[in-house]
PDB file of N, CA and C in Angstrom:
ATOM      1  N   MET A  11       0.835  -1.211   0.006  1.00 53.00           N
ATOM      2  CA  MET A  11      -0.014   0.013  -0.006  1.00 53.00           C
ATOM      3  C   MET A  11       0.827   1.237  -0.012  1.00 53.00           C
ATOM      4  N   LYS A  12       2.008   1.199   0.712  1.00 54.00           N
ATOM      5  CA  LYS A  12       2.912   2.360   0.799  1.00 54.00           C
ATOM      6  C   LYS A  12       3.447   2.649  -0.601  1.00 54.00           C
ATOM      7  N   HIS A  13       3.788   1.599  -1.375  1.00 54.00           N
ATOM      8  CA  HIS A  13       4.344   1.749  -2.706  1.00 54.00           C
ATOM      9  C   HIS A  13       3.281   2.460  -3.612  1.00 54.00           C
ATOM     10  N   ILE A  14       2.026   2.074  -3.523  1.00 53.00           N
ATOM     11  CA  ILE A  14       1.000   2.616  -4.343  1.00 53.00           C
ATOM     12  C   ILE A  14       0.810   4.089  -3.987  1.00 53.00           C
ATOM     13  N   THR A  15       0.792   4.406  -2.714  1.00 53.00           N
ATOM     14  CA  THR A  15       0.607   5.791  -2.282  1.00 53.00           C
ATOM     15  C   THR A  15       1.730   6.715  -2.741  1.00 53.00           C
ATOM     16  N   SER A  16       2.969   6.231  -2.603  1.00 56.00           N
ATOM     17  CA  SER A  16       4.075   7.052  -3.052  1.00 56.00           C
ATOM     18  C   SER A  16       4.131   7.174  -4.575  1.00 56.00           C
ATOM     19  N   THR A  17       3.713   6.134  -5.296  1.00 55.00           N
ATOM     20  CA  THR A  17       3.659   6.199  -6.765  1.00 55.00           C
ATOM     21  C   THR A  17       2.597   7.208  -7.206  1.00 55.00           C
ATOM     22  N   LEU A  18       1.476   7.194  -6.544  1.00 54.00           N
ATOM     23  CA  LEU A  18       0.366   8.110  -6.844  1.00 54.00           C
ATOM     24  C   LEU A  18       0.838   9.547  -6.534  1.00 54.00           C
ATOM     25  N   LEU A  19       1.476   9.747  -5.442  1.00 56.00           N
ATOM     26  CA  LEU A  19       1.964  11.094  -5.092  1.00 56.00           C
ATOM     27  C   LEU A  19       2.961  11.597  -6.099  1.00 56.00           C
ATOM     28  N   ALA A  20       3.921  10.732  -6.548  1.00 57.00           N
ATOM     29  CA  ALA A  20       4.936  11.119  -7.496  1.00 57.00           C
ATOM     30  C   ALA A  20       4.299  11.440  -8.848  1.00 57.00           C
ATOM     31  N   THR A  21       3.339  10.664  -9.237  1.00 57.00           N
ATOM     32  CA  THR A  21       2.668  10.889 -10.539  1.00 57.00           C
ATOM     33  C   THR A  21       1.894  12.225 -10.473  1.00 57.00           C
ATOM     34  N   THR A  22       1.235  12.471  -9.334  1.00 57.00           N
ATOM     35  CA  THR A  22       0.476  13.728  -9.214  1.00 57.00           C
ATOM     36  C   THR A  22       1.395  14.949  -9.299  1.00 57.00           C
ATOM     37  N   LEU A  23       2.536  14.875  -8.595  1.00 58.00           N
ATOM     38  CA  LEU A  23       3.517  15.978  -8.640  1.00 58.00           C
ATOM     39  C   LEU A  23       4.146  16.136  -9.998  1.00 58.00           C
ATOM     40  N   ALA A  24       4.458  15.050 -10.644  1.00 57.00           N
ATOM     41  CA  ALA A  24       5.168  15.105 -11.922  1.00 57.00           C
ATOM     42  C   ALA A  24       4.269  15.671 -13.065  1.00 57.00           C
ATOM     43  N   PHE A  25       3.047  15.333 -13.029  1.00 58.00           N
ATOM     44  CA  PHE A  25       2.140  15.799 -14.130  1.00 58.00           C
ATOM     45  C   PHE A  25       1.215  16.938 -13.715  1.00 58.00           C
ATOM     46  N   GLY A  26       1.403  17.411 -12.535  1.00 59.00           N
ATOM     47  CA  GLY A  26       0.595  18.571 -12.098  1.00 59.00           C
ATOM     48  C   GLY A  26      -0.919  18.240 -12.014  1.00 59.00           C
ATOM     49  N   VAL A  27      -1.254  16.983 -11.771  1.00 55.00           N
ATOM     50  CA  VAL A  27      -2.627  16.554 -11.648  1.00 55.00           C
ATOM     51  C   VAL A  27      -3.161  16.946 -10.252  1.00 55.00           C
ATOM     52  N   THR A  28      -4.333  17.542 -10.241  1.00 58.00           N
ATOM     53  CA  THR A  28      -4.940  17.943  -8.980  1.00 58.00           C
ATOM     54  C   THR A  28      -5.955  16.816  -8.594  1.00 58.00           C
ATOM     55  N   LEU A  29      -5.815  16.272  -7.431  1.00 57.00           N
ATOM     56  CA  LEU A  29      -6.779  15.286  -6.956  1.00 57.00           C
ATOM     57  C   LEU A  29      -7.819  16.007  -6.144  1.00 57.00           C
ATOM     58  N   ALA A  30      -9.092  15.780  -6.492  1.00 64.00           N
ATOM     59  CA  ALA A  30     -10.146  16.460  -5.779  1.00 64.00           C
ATOM     60  C   ALA A  30     -10.782  15.510  -4.824  1.00 64.00           C
ATOM     61  N   VAL A  31     -11.210  15.974  -3.714  1.00 70.00           N
ATOM     62  CA  VAL A  31     -11.938  15.121  -2.750  1.00 70.00           C
ATOM     63  C   VAL A  31     -13.437  15.502  -2.943  1.00 70.00           C
ATOM     64  N   LEU A  32     -14.237  14.513  -3.284  1.00 73.00           N
ATOM     65  CA  LEU A  32     -15.648  14.764  -3.521  1.00 73.00           C
ATOM     66  C   LEU A  32     -16.439  14.338  -2.277  1.00 73.00           C
ATOM     67  N   PRO A  33     -17.515  15.050  -1.963  1.00 78.00           N
ATOM     68  CA  PRO A  33     -18.294  14.691  -0.846  1.00 78.00           C
ATOM     69  C   PRO A  33     -19.078  13.401  -1.115  1.00 78.00           C
ATOM     70  N   VAL A  34     -19.269  12.663  -0.098  1.00 80.00           N
ATOM     71  CA  VAL A  34     -20.017  11.384  -0.204  1.00 80.00           C
ATOM     72  C   VAL A  34     -21.306  11.509   0.557  1.00 80.00           C
ATOM     73  N   HIS A  35     -22.370  11.018  -0.012  1.00 79.00           N
ATOM     74  CA  HIS A  35     -23.699  11.090   0.637  1.00 79.00           C
ATOM     75  C   HIS A  35     -24.215   9.695   0.840  1.00 79.00           C
ATOM     76  N   ALA A  36     -24.716   9.388   2.034  1.00 83.00           N
ATOM     77  CA  ALA A  36     -25.319   8.116   2.358  1.00 83.00           C
ATOM     78  C   ALA A  36     -26.610   8.315   3.064  1.00 83.00           C
ATOM     79  N   GLU A  37     -27.563   7.438   2.876  1.00 83.00           N
ATOM     80  CA  GLU A  37     -28.825   7.544   3.563  1.00 83.00           C
ATOM     81  C   GLU A  37     -29.026   6.339   4.457  1.00 83.00           C
ATOM     82  N   THR A  38     -29.481   6.549   5.653  1.00 81.00           N
ATOM     83  CA  THR A  38     -29.765   5.445   6.587  1.00 81.00           C
ATOM     84  C   THR A  38     -31.319   5.218   6.556  1.00 81.00           C
ATOM     85  N   VAL A  39     -31.657   3.991   6.328  1.00 75.00           N
ATOM     86  CA  VAL A  39     -33.067   3.630   6.329  1.00 75.00           C
ATOM     87  C   VAL A  39     -33.346   2.890   7.659  1.00 75.00           C
ATOM     88  N   VAL A  40     -34.287   3.385   8.410  1.00 73.00           N
ATOM     89  CA  VAL A  40     -34.667   2.816   9.688  1.00 73.00           C
ATOM     90  C   VAL A  40     -36.027   2.135   9.629  1.00 73.00           C
ATOM     91  N   ILE A  41     -36.095   0.883   9.882  1.00 65.00           N
ATOM     92  CA  ILE A  41     -37.402   0.216   9.892  1.00 65.00           C
ATOM     93  C   ILE A  41     -37.647  -0.227  11.361  1.00 65.00           C
ATOM     94  N   LYS A  42     -38.718   0.263  11.919  1.00 61.00           N
ATOM     95  CA  LYS A  42     -39.040  -0.033  13.272  1.00 61.00           C
ATOM     96  C   LYS A  42     -39.343  -1.501  13.448  1.00 61.00           C
ATOM     97  N   LEU A  43     -38.967  -2.056  14.630  1.00 55.00           N
ATOM     98  CA  LEU A  43     -39.200  -3.411  14.936  1.00 55.00           C
ATOM     99  C   LEU A  43     -40.707  -3.713  14.853  1.00 55.00           C
ATOM    100  N   GLY A  44     -41.097  -4.719  14.158  1.00 50.00           N
ATOM    101  CA  GLY A  44     -42.499  -5.084  14.002  1.00 50.00           C
ATOM    102  C   GLY A  44     -43.105  -4.465  12.731  1.00 50.00           C
ATOM    103  N   HIS A  45     -42.384  -3.637  12.018  1.00 50.00           N
ATOM    104  CA  HIS A  45     -42.933  -3.034  10.784  1.00 50.00           C
ATOM    105  C   HIS A  45     -42.268  -3.605   9.544  1.00 50.00           C
ATOM    106  N   GLN A  46     -41.537  -4.702   9.691  1.00 56.00           N
ATOM    107  CA  GLN A  46     -40.804  -5.252   8.551  1.00 56.00           C
ATOM    108  C   GLN A  46     -41.818  -5.979   7.596  1.00 56.00           C
ATOM    109  N   SER A  47     -42.927  -6.398   8.101  1.00 53.00           N
ATOM    110  CA  SER A  47     -43.882  -7.103   7.229  1.00 53.00           C
ATOM    111  C   SER A  47     -45.259  -6.597   7.541  1.00 53.00           C
ATOM    112  N   SER A  48     -46.172  -6.982   6.701  1.00 51.00           N
ATOM    113  CA  SER A  48     -47.540  -6.437   6.854  1.00 51.00           C
ATOM    114  C   SER A  48     -48.289  -7.202   7.940  1.00 51.00           C
ATOM    115  N   ASP A  49     -49.428  -6.700   8.365  1.00 51.00           N
ATOM    116  CA  ASP A  49     -50.240  -7.301   9.391  1.00 51.00           C
ATOM    117  C   ASP A  49     -50.861  -8.597   8.870  1.00 51.00           C
ATOM    118  N   ASN A  50     -51.144  -8.679   7.562  1.00 54.00           N
ATOM    119  CA  ASN A  50     -51.718  -9.883   6.991  1.00 54.00           C
ATOM    120  C   ASN A  50     -50.599 -10.807   6.549  1.00 54.00           C
ATOM    121  N   PHE A  51     -50.076 -11.601   7.468  1.00 61.00           N
ATOM    122  CA  PHE A  51     -48.954 -12.458   7.163  1.00 61.00           C
ATOM    123  C   PHE A  51     -49.390 -13.664   6.399  1.00 61.00           C
ATOM    124  N   THR A  52     -48.810 -13.935   5.285  1.00 70.00           N
ATOM    125  CA  THR A  52     -49.067 -15.139   4.466  1.00 70.00           C
ATOM    126  C   THR A  52     -47.802 -16.008   4.498  1.00 70.00           C
ATOM    127  N   GLU A  53     -47.970 -17.219   4.884  1.00 85.00           N
ATOM    128  CA  GLU A  53     -46.861 -18.137   4.874  1.00 85.00           C
ATOM    129  C   GLU A  53     -46.508 -18.477   3.443  1.00 85.00           C
ATOM    130  N   MET A  54     -45.240 -18.279   3.046  1.00 91.00           N
ATOM    131  CA  MET A  54     -44.834 -18.485   1.681  1.00 91.00           C
ATOM    132  C   MET A  54     -44.279 -19.930   1.520  1.00 91.00           C
ATOM    133  N   PRO A  55     -44.291 -20.446   0.279  1.00 95.00           N
ATOM    134  CA  PRO A  55     -43.764 -21.801   0.063  1.00 95.00           C
ATOM    135  C   PRO A  55     -42.273 -21.893   0.408  1.00 95.00           C
ATOM    136  N   GLN A  56     -41.926 -22.975   0.996  1.00 94.00           N
ATOM    137  CA  GLN A  56     -40.512 -23.230   1.435  1.00 94.00           C
ATOM    138  C   GLN A  56     -39.692 -23.893   0.316  1.00 94.00           C
ATOM    139  N   ARG A  57     -38.398 -23.713   0.384  1.00 95.00           N
ATOM    140  CA  ARG A  57     -37.493 -24.291  -0.575  1.00 95.00           C
ATOM    141  C   ARG A  57     -37.677 -25.839  -0.626  1.00 95.00           C
ATOM    142  N   GLY A  58     -37.711 -26.360  -1.867  1.00 96.00           N
ATOM    143  CA  GLY A  58     -37.785 -27.770  -2.029  1.00 96.00           C
ATOM    144  C   GLY A  58     -39.171 -28.318  -2.359  1.00 96.00           C
ATOM    145  N   LEU A  59     -40.256 -27.509  -2.075  1.00 96.00           N
ATOM    146  CA  LEU A  59     -41.593 -27.969  -2.425  1.00 96.00           C
ATOM    147  C   LEU A  59     -41.769 -28.115  -3.914  1.00 96.00           C
ATOM    148  N   ARG A  60     -42.583 -29.045  -4.344  1.00 97.00           N
ATOM    149  CA  ARG A  60     -42.915 -29.188  -5.739  1.00 97.00           C
ATOM    150  C   ARG A  60     -44.032 -28.223  -6.200  1.00 97.00           C
ATOM    151  N   LYS A  61     -44.108 -27.934  -7.485  1.00 97.00           N
ATOM    152  CA  LYS A  61     -45.092 -27.043  -8.024  1.00 97.00           C
ATOM    153  C   LYS A  61     -46.473 -27.479  -7.649  1.00 97.00           C
ATOM    154  N   GLY A  62     -46.778 -28.772  -7.694  1.00 96.00           N
ATOM    155  CA  GLY A  62     -48.086 -29.309  -7.377  1.00 96.00           C
ATOM    156  C   GLY A  62     -48.499 -28.959  -5.929  1.00 96.00           C
ATOM    157  N   ALA A  63     -47.527 -29.039  -5.007  1.00 96.00           N
ATOM    158  CA  ALA A  63     -47.792 -28.794  -3.578  1.00 96.00           C
ATOM    159  C   ALA A  63     -48.042 -27.298  -3.368  1.00 96.00           C
ATOM    160  N   VAL A  64     -47.356 -26.450  -4.133  1.00 97.00           N
ATOM    161  CA  VAL A  64     -47.546 -25.005  -4.026  1.00 97.00           C
ATOM    162  C   VAL A  64     -48.935 -24.657  -4.561  1.00 97.00           C
ATOM    163  N   ALA A  65     -49.327 -25.221  -5.676  1.00 96.00           N
ATOM    164  CA  ALA A  65     -50.627 -24.930  -6.291  1.00 96.00           C
ATOM    165  C   ALA A  65     -51.774 -25.441  -5.385  1.00 96.00           C
ATOM    166  N   GLN A  66     -51.541 -26.612  -4.744  1.00 96.00           N
ATOM    167  CA  GLN A  66     -52.536 -27.139  -3.875  1.00 96.00           C
ATOM    168  C   GLN A  66     -52.777 -26.267  -2.649  1.00 96.00           C
ATOM    169  N   ARG A  67     -51.682 -25.781  -2.068  1.00 94.00           N
ATOM    170  CA  ARG A  67     -51.753 -24.978  -0.868  1.00 94.00           C
ATOM    171  C   ARG A  67     -52.173 -23.513  -1.098  1.00 94.00           C
ATOM    172  N   HIS A  68     -51.688 -22.915  -2.193  1.00 94.00           N
ATOM    173  CA  HIS A  68     -51.924 -21.482  -2.412  1.00 94.00           C
ATOM    174  C   HIS A  68     -52.862 -21.204  -3.581  1.00 94.00           C
ATOM    175  N   GLY A  69     -53.266 -22.244  -4.269  1.00 94.00           N
ATOM    176  CA  GLY A  69     -54.182 -22.084  -5.418  1.00 94.00           C
ATOM    177  C   GLY A  69     -53.407 -21.672  -6.667  1.00 94.00           C
ATOM    178  N   GLU A  70     -54.156 -21.331  -7.704  1.00 95.00           N
ATOM    179  CA  GLU A  70     -53.543 -20.938  -8.968  1.00 95.00           C
ATOM    180  C   GLU A  70     -52.896 -19.562  -8.859  1.00 95.00           C
ATOM    181  N   PRO A  71     -51.702 -19.375  -9.382  1.00 96.00           N
ATOM    182  CA  PRO A  71     -51.070 -18.064  -9.318  1.00 96.00           C
ATOM    183  C   PRO A  71     -51.809 -17.044 -10.176  1.00 96.00           C
ATOM    184  N   VAL A  72     -51.603 -15.776  -9.862  1.00 96.00           N
ATOM    185  CA  VAL A  72     -52.149 -14.701 -10.666  1.00 96.00           C
ATOM    186  C   VAL A  72     -51.547 -14.738 -12.056  1.00 96.00           C
ATOM    187  N   ARG A  73     -50.220 -15.028 -12.097  1.00 97.00           N
ATOM    188  CA  ARG A  73     -49.533 -15.039 -13.342  1.00 97.00           C
ATOM    189  C   ARG A  73     -48.417 -16.089 -13.312  1.00 97.00           C
ATOM    190  N   ARG A  74     -48.228 -16.802 -14.407  1.00 97.00           N
ATOM    191  CA  ARG A  74     -47.108 -17.750 -14.554  1.00 97.00           C
ATOM    192  C   ARG A  74     -46.180 -17.239 -15.672  1.00 97.00           C
ATOM    193  N   TYR A  75     -44.906 -17.283 -15.440  1.00 97.00           N
ATOM    194  CA  TYR A  75     -43.917 -16.870 -16.402  1.00 97.00           C
ATOM    195  C   TYR A  75     -43.262 -18.126 -17.092  1.00 97.00           C
ATOM    196  N   ALA A  76     -42.931 -17.989 -18.325  1.00 96.00           N
ATOM    197  CA  ALA A  76     -42.315 -19.116 -19.033  1.00 96.00           C
ATOM    198  C   ALA A  76     -40.912 -19.352 -18.420  1.00 96.00           C
ATOM    199  N   PRO A  77     -40.418 -20.569 -18.528  1.00 96.00           N
ATOM    200  CA  PRO A  77     -39.044 -20.893 -18.060  1.00 96.00           C
ATOM    201  C   PRO A  77     -37.989 -20.063 -18.800  1.00 96.00           C
ATOM    202  N   VAL A  78     -36.963 -19.665 -18.021  1.00 96.00           N
ATOM    203  CA  VAL A  78     -35.859 -18.918 -18.589  1.00 96.00           C
ATOM    204  C   VAL A  78     -34.573 -19.537 -18.221  1.00 96.00           C
ATOM    205  N   GLY A  79     -33.623 -19.668 -19.180  1.00 96.00           N
ATOM    206  CA  GLY A  79     -32.277 -20.092 -18.898  1.00 96.00           C
ATOM    207  C   GLY A  79     -32.102 -21.604 -18.689  1.00 96.00           C
ATOM    208  N   GLN A  80     -30.890 -22.004 -18.318  1.00 96.00           N
ATOM    209  CA  GLN A  80     -30.564 -23.384 -18.099  1.00 96.00           C
ATOM    210  C   GLN A  80     -29.737 -23.478 -16.842  1.00 96.00           C
ATOM    211  N   PRO A  81     -30.185 -24.121 -15.768  1.00 95.00           N
ATOM    212  CA  PRO A  81     -31.434 -24.826 -15.674  1.00 95.00           C
ATOM    213  C   PRO A  81     -32.653 -23.873 -15.785  1.00 95.00           C
ATOM    214  N   PRO A  82     -33.797 -24.399 -16.229  1.00 97.00           N
ATOM    215  CA  PRO A  82     -34.965 -23.532 -16.407  1.00 97.00           C
ATOM    216  C   PRO A  82     -35.518 -22.966 -15.045  1.00 97.00           C
ATOM    217  N   ILE A  83     -35.605 -21.612 -15.009  1.00 97.00           N
ATOM    218  CA  ILE A  83     -36.160 -20.989 -13.792  1.00 97.00           C
ATOM    219  C   ILE A  83     -37.521 -20.404 -14.155  1.00 97.00           C
ATOM    220  N   THR A  84     -38.518 -20.766 -13.366  1.00 97.00           N
ATOM    221  CA  THR A  84     -39.867 -20.378 -13.631  1.00 97.00           C
ATOM    222  C   THR A  84     -40.370 -19.500 -12.449  1.00 97.00           C
ATOM    223  N   ARG A  85     -41.223 -18.525 -12.729  1.00 97.00           N
ATOM    224  CA  ARG A  85     -41.745 -17.627 -11.648  1.00 97.00           C
ATOM    225  C   ARG A  85     -43.252 -17.710 -11.705  1.00 97.00           C
ATOM    226  N   TRP A  86     -43.844 -17.836 -10.508  1.00 97.00           N
ATOM    227  CA  TRP A  86     -45.289 -17.721 -10.332  1.00 97.00           C
ATOM    228  C   TRP A  86     -45.517 -16.560  -9.436  1.00 97.00           C
ATOM    229  N   ASP A  87     -46.429 -15.655  -9.833  1.00 97.00           N
ATOM    230  CA  ASP A  87     -46.807 -14.529  -8.996  1.00 97.00           C
ATOM    231  C   ASP A  87     -48.132 -14.772  -8.323  1.00 97.00           C
ATOM    232  N   TYR A  88     -48.196 -14.551  -7.043  1.00 95.00           N
ATOM    233  CA  TYR A  88     -49.401 -14.538  -6.275  1.00 95.00           C
ATOM    234  C   TYR A  88     -49.635 -13.063  -5.800  1.00 95.00           C
ATOM    235  N   SER A  89     -50.759 -12.836  -5.172  1.00 91.00           N
ATOM    236  CA  SER A  89     -51.113 -11.435  -4.830  1.00 91.00           C
ATOM    237  C   SER A  89     -50.116 -10.806  -3.865  1.00 91.00           C
ATOM    238  N   GLY A  90     -49.499 -11.562  -3.020  1.00 90.00           N
ATOM    239  CA  GLY A  90     -48.557 -10.931  -2.082  1.00 90.00           C
ATOM    240  C   GLY A  90     -47.132 -11.390  -2.143  1.00 90.00           C
ATOM    241  N   PHE A  91     -46.839 -12.339  -3.047  1.00 94.00           N
ATOM    242  CA  PHE A  91     -45.484 -12.848  -3.111  1.00 94.00           C
ATOM    243  C   PHE A  91     -45.254 -13.538  -4.467  1.00 94.00           C
ATOM    244  N   SER A  92     -44.006 -13.800  -4.788  1.00 96.00           N
ATOM    245  CA  SER A  92     -43.617 -14.548  -5.986  1.00 96.00           C
ATOM    246  C   SER A  92     -42.848 -15.776  -5.539  1.00 96.00           C
ATOM    247  N   VAL A  93     -43.027 -16.839  -6.349  1.00 97.00           N
ATOM    248  CA  VAL A  93     -42.280 -18.106  -6.103  1.00 97.00           C
ATOM    249  C   VAL A  93     -41.445 -18.435  -7.287  1.00 97.00           C
ATOM    250  N   TYR A  94     -40.170 -18.752  -7.053  1.00 98.00           N
ATOM    251  CA  TYR A  94     -39.219 -19.135  -8.111  1.00 98.00           C
ATOM    252  C   TYR A  94     -38.935 -20.627  -8.073  1.00 98.00           C
ATOM    253  N   PHE A  95     -39.021 -21.255  -9.219  1.00 98.00           N
ATOM    254  CA  PHE A  95     -38.806 -22.724  -9.301  1.00 98.00           C
ATOM    255  C   PHE A  95     -37.566 -23.023 -10.174  1.00 98.00           C
ATOM    256  N   GLU A  96     -36.841 -24.034  -9.832  1.00 97.00           N
ATOM    257  CA  GLU A  96     -35.827 -24.581 -10.724  1.00 97.00           C
ATOM    258  C   GLU A  96     -36.349 -25.931 -11.111  1.00 97.00           C
ATOM    259  N   TYR A  97     -36.649 -26.195 -12.375  1.00 96.00           N
ATOM    260  CA  TYR A  97     -37.409 -27.346 -12.772  1.00 96.00           C
ATOM    261  C   TYR A  97     -38.734 -27.338 -12.071  1.00 96.00           C
ATOM    262  N   ASP A  98     -38.956 -28.341 -11.165  1.00 96.00           N
ATOM    263  CA  ASP A  98     -40.249 -28.493 -10.534  1.00 96.00           C
ATOM    264  C   ASP A  98     -40.188 -28.132  -8.991  1.00 96.00           C
ATOM    265  N   ARG A  99     -39.035 -27.640  -8.520  1.00 97.00           N
ATOM    266  CA  ARG A  99     -38.844 -27.387  -7.102  1.00 97.00           C
ATOM    267  C   ARG A  99     -38.724 -25.929  -6.787  1.00 97.00           C
ATOM    268  N   VAL A 100     -39.269 -25.500  -5.657  1.00 97.00           N
ATOM    269  CA  VAL A 100     -39.139 -24.124  -5.170  1.00 97.00           C
ATOM    270  C   VAL A 100     -37.687 -23.881  -4.800  1.00 97.00           C
ATOM    271  N   ILE A 101     -37.089 -22.754  -5.303  1.00 97.00           N
ATOM    272  CA  ILE A 101     -35.783 -22.387  -4.888  1.00 97.00           C
ATOM    273  C   ILE A 101     -35.818 -21.124  -4.053  1.00 97.00           C
ATOM    274  N   ASP A 102     -36.918 -20.326  -4.150  1.00 96.00           N
ATOM    275  CA  ASP A 102     -37.050 -19.111  -3.311  1.00 96.00           C
ATOM    276  C   ASP A 102     -38.449 -18.590  -3.418  1.00 96.00           C
ATOM    277  N   SER A 103     -38.878 -17.888  -2.377  1.00 95.00           N
ATOM    278  CA  SER A 103     -40.164 -17.200  -2.326  1.00 95.00           C
ATOM    279  C   SER A 103     -39.853 -15.777  -1.833  1.00 95.00           C
ATOM    280  N   VAL A 104     -40.447 -14.806  -2.494  1.00 94.00           N
ATOM    281  CA  VAL A 104     -40.140 -13.402  -2.157  1.00 94.00           C
ATOM    282  C   VAL A 104     -41.416 -12.654  -1.923  1.00 94.00           C
ATOM    283  N   ARG A 105     -41.571 -11.995  -0.787  1.00 91.00           N
ATOM    284  CA  ARG A 105     -42.735 -11.194  -0.486  1.00 91.00           C
ATOM    285  C   ARG A 105     -42.648  -9.899  -1.258  1.00 91.00           C
ATOM    286  N   HIS A 106     -43.769  -9.457  -1.868  1.00 88.00           N
ATOM    287  CA  HIS A 106     -43.806  -8.186  -2.536  1.00 88.00           C
ATOM    288  C   HIS A 106     -43.702  -7.044  -1.638  1.00 88.00           C
ATOM    289  N   ARG A 107     -43.023  -6.001  -1.964  1.00 83.00           N
ATOM    290  CA  ARG A 107     -42.859  -4.782  -1.139  1.00 83.00           C
ATOM    291  C   ARG A 107     -44.177  -4.033  -1.210  1.00 83.00           C
ATOM    292  N   GLN A 108     -44.624  -3.622  -0.031  1.00 74.00           N
ATOM    293  CA  GLN A 108     -45.858  -2.831   0.040  1.00 74.00           C
ATOM    294  C   GLN A 108     -45.447  -1.384   0.193  1.00 74.00           C
ATOM    295  N   PRO A 109     -45.966  -0.485  -0.620  1.00 73.00           N
ATOM    296  CA  PRO A 109     -45.676   0.984  -0.412  1.00 73.00           C
ATOM    297  C   PRO A 109     -46.148   1.406   0.985  1.00 73.00           C
ATOM    298  N   GLN A 110     -45.348   2.256   1.602  1.00 68.00           N
ATOM    299  CA  GLN A 110     -45.600   2.700   2.940  1.00 68.00           C
ATOM    300  C   GLN A 110     -47.014   3.311   3.028  1.00 68.00           C
ATOM    301  N   GLY A 111     -47.770   2.918   4.071  1.00 63.00           N
ATOM    302  CA  GLY A 111     -49.095   3.474   4.279  1.00 63.00           C
ATOM    303  C   GLY A 111     -50.164   2.701   3.613  1.00 63.00           C
ATOM    304  N   THR A 112     -49.868   1.621   2.937  1.00 58.00           N
ATOM    305  CA  THR A 112     -50.908   0.798   2.331  1.00 58.00           C
ATOM    306  C   THR A 112     -50.950  -0.542   2.989  1.00 58.00           C
ATOM    307  N   ALA A 113     -52.119  -1.140   3.024  1.00 57.00           N
ATOM    308  CA  ALA A 113     -52.288  -2.460   3.605  1.00 57.00           C
ATOM    309  C   ALA A 113     -52.054  -3.523   2.584  1.00 57.00           C
ATOM    310  N   ALA A 114     -51.629  -4.663   3.005  1.00 53.00           N
ATOM    311  CA  ALA A 114     -51.413  -5.821   2.083  1.00 53.00           C
ATOM    312  C   ALA A 114     -52.786  -6.325   1.683  1.00 53.00           C
ATOM    313  N   PRO A 115     -52.893  -6.893   0.443  1.00 54.00           N
ATOM    314  CA  PRO A 115     -54.185  -7.448   0.004  1.00 54.00           C
ATOM    315  C   PRO A 115     -54.633  -8.677   0.783  1.00 54.00           C
TER     316      PRO A 115
END
């Protein structure tokens, strides 16, 4: 690290390059305990379940997407969450973000 710093300093002095320090801005997002999810909690499908078990428990999805890629990844959208499948098995379930101040369906 010392070598890099001295090389940078020598280059800056030799070529008359001015290094500017730019301000950095960061935002802190605070979510109060108990406000991470909606009041209407829906249990989402767990990893490893088959498509048939998901359909039996949660009904028909609002929308089904065609498989994409290799291995084929399929997505089913329900009113409050999406389910991702690899072949016939759940690999992940993701709750839809609710805009602040609105209730979940």
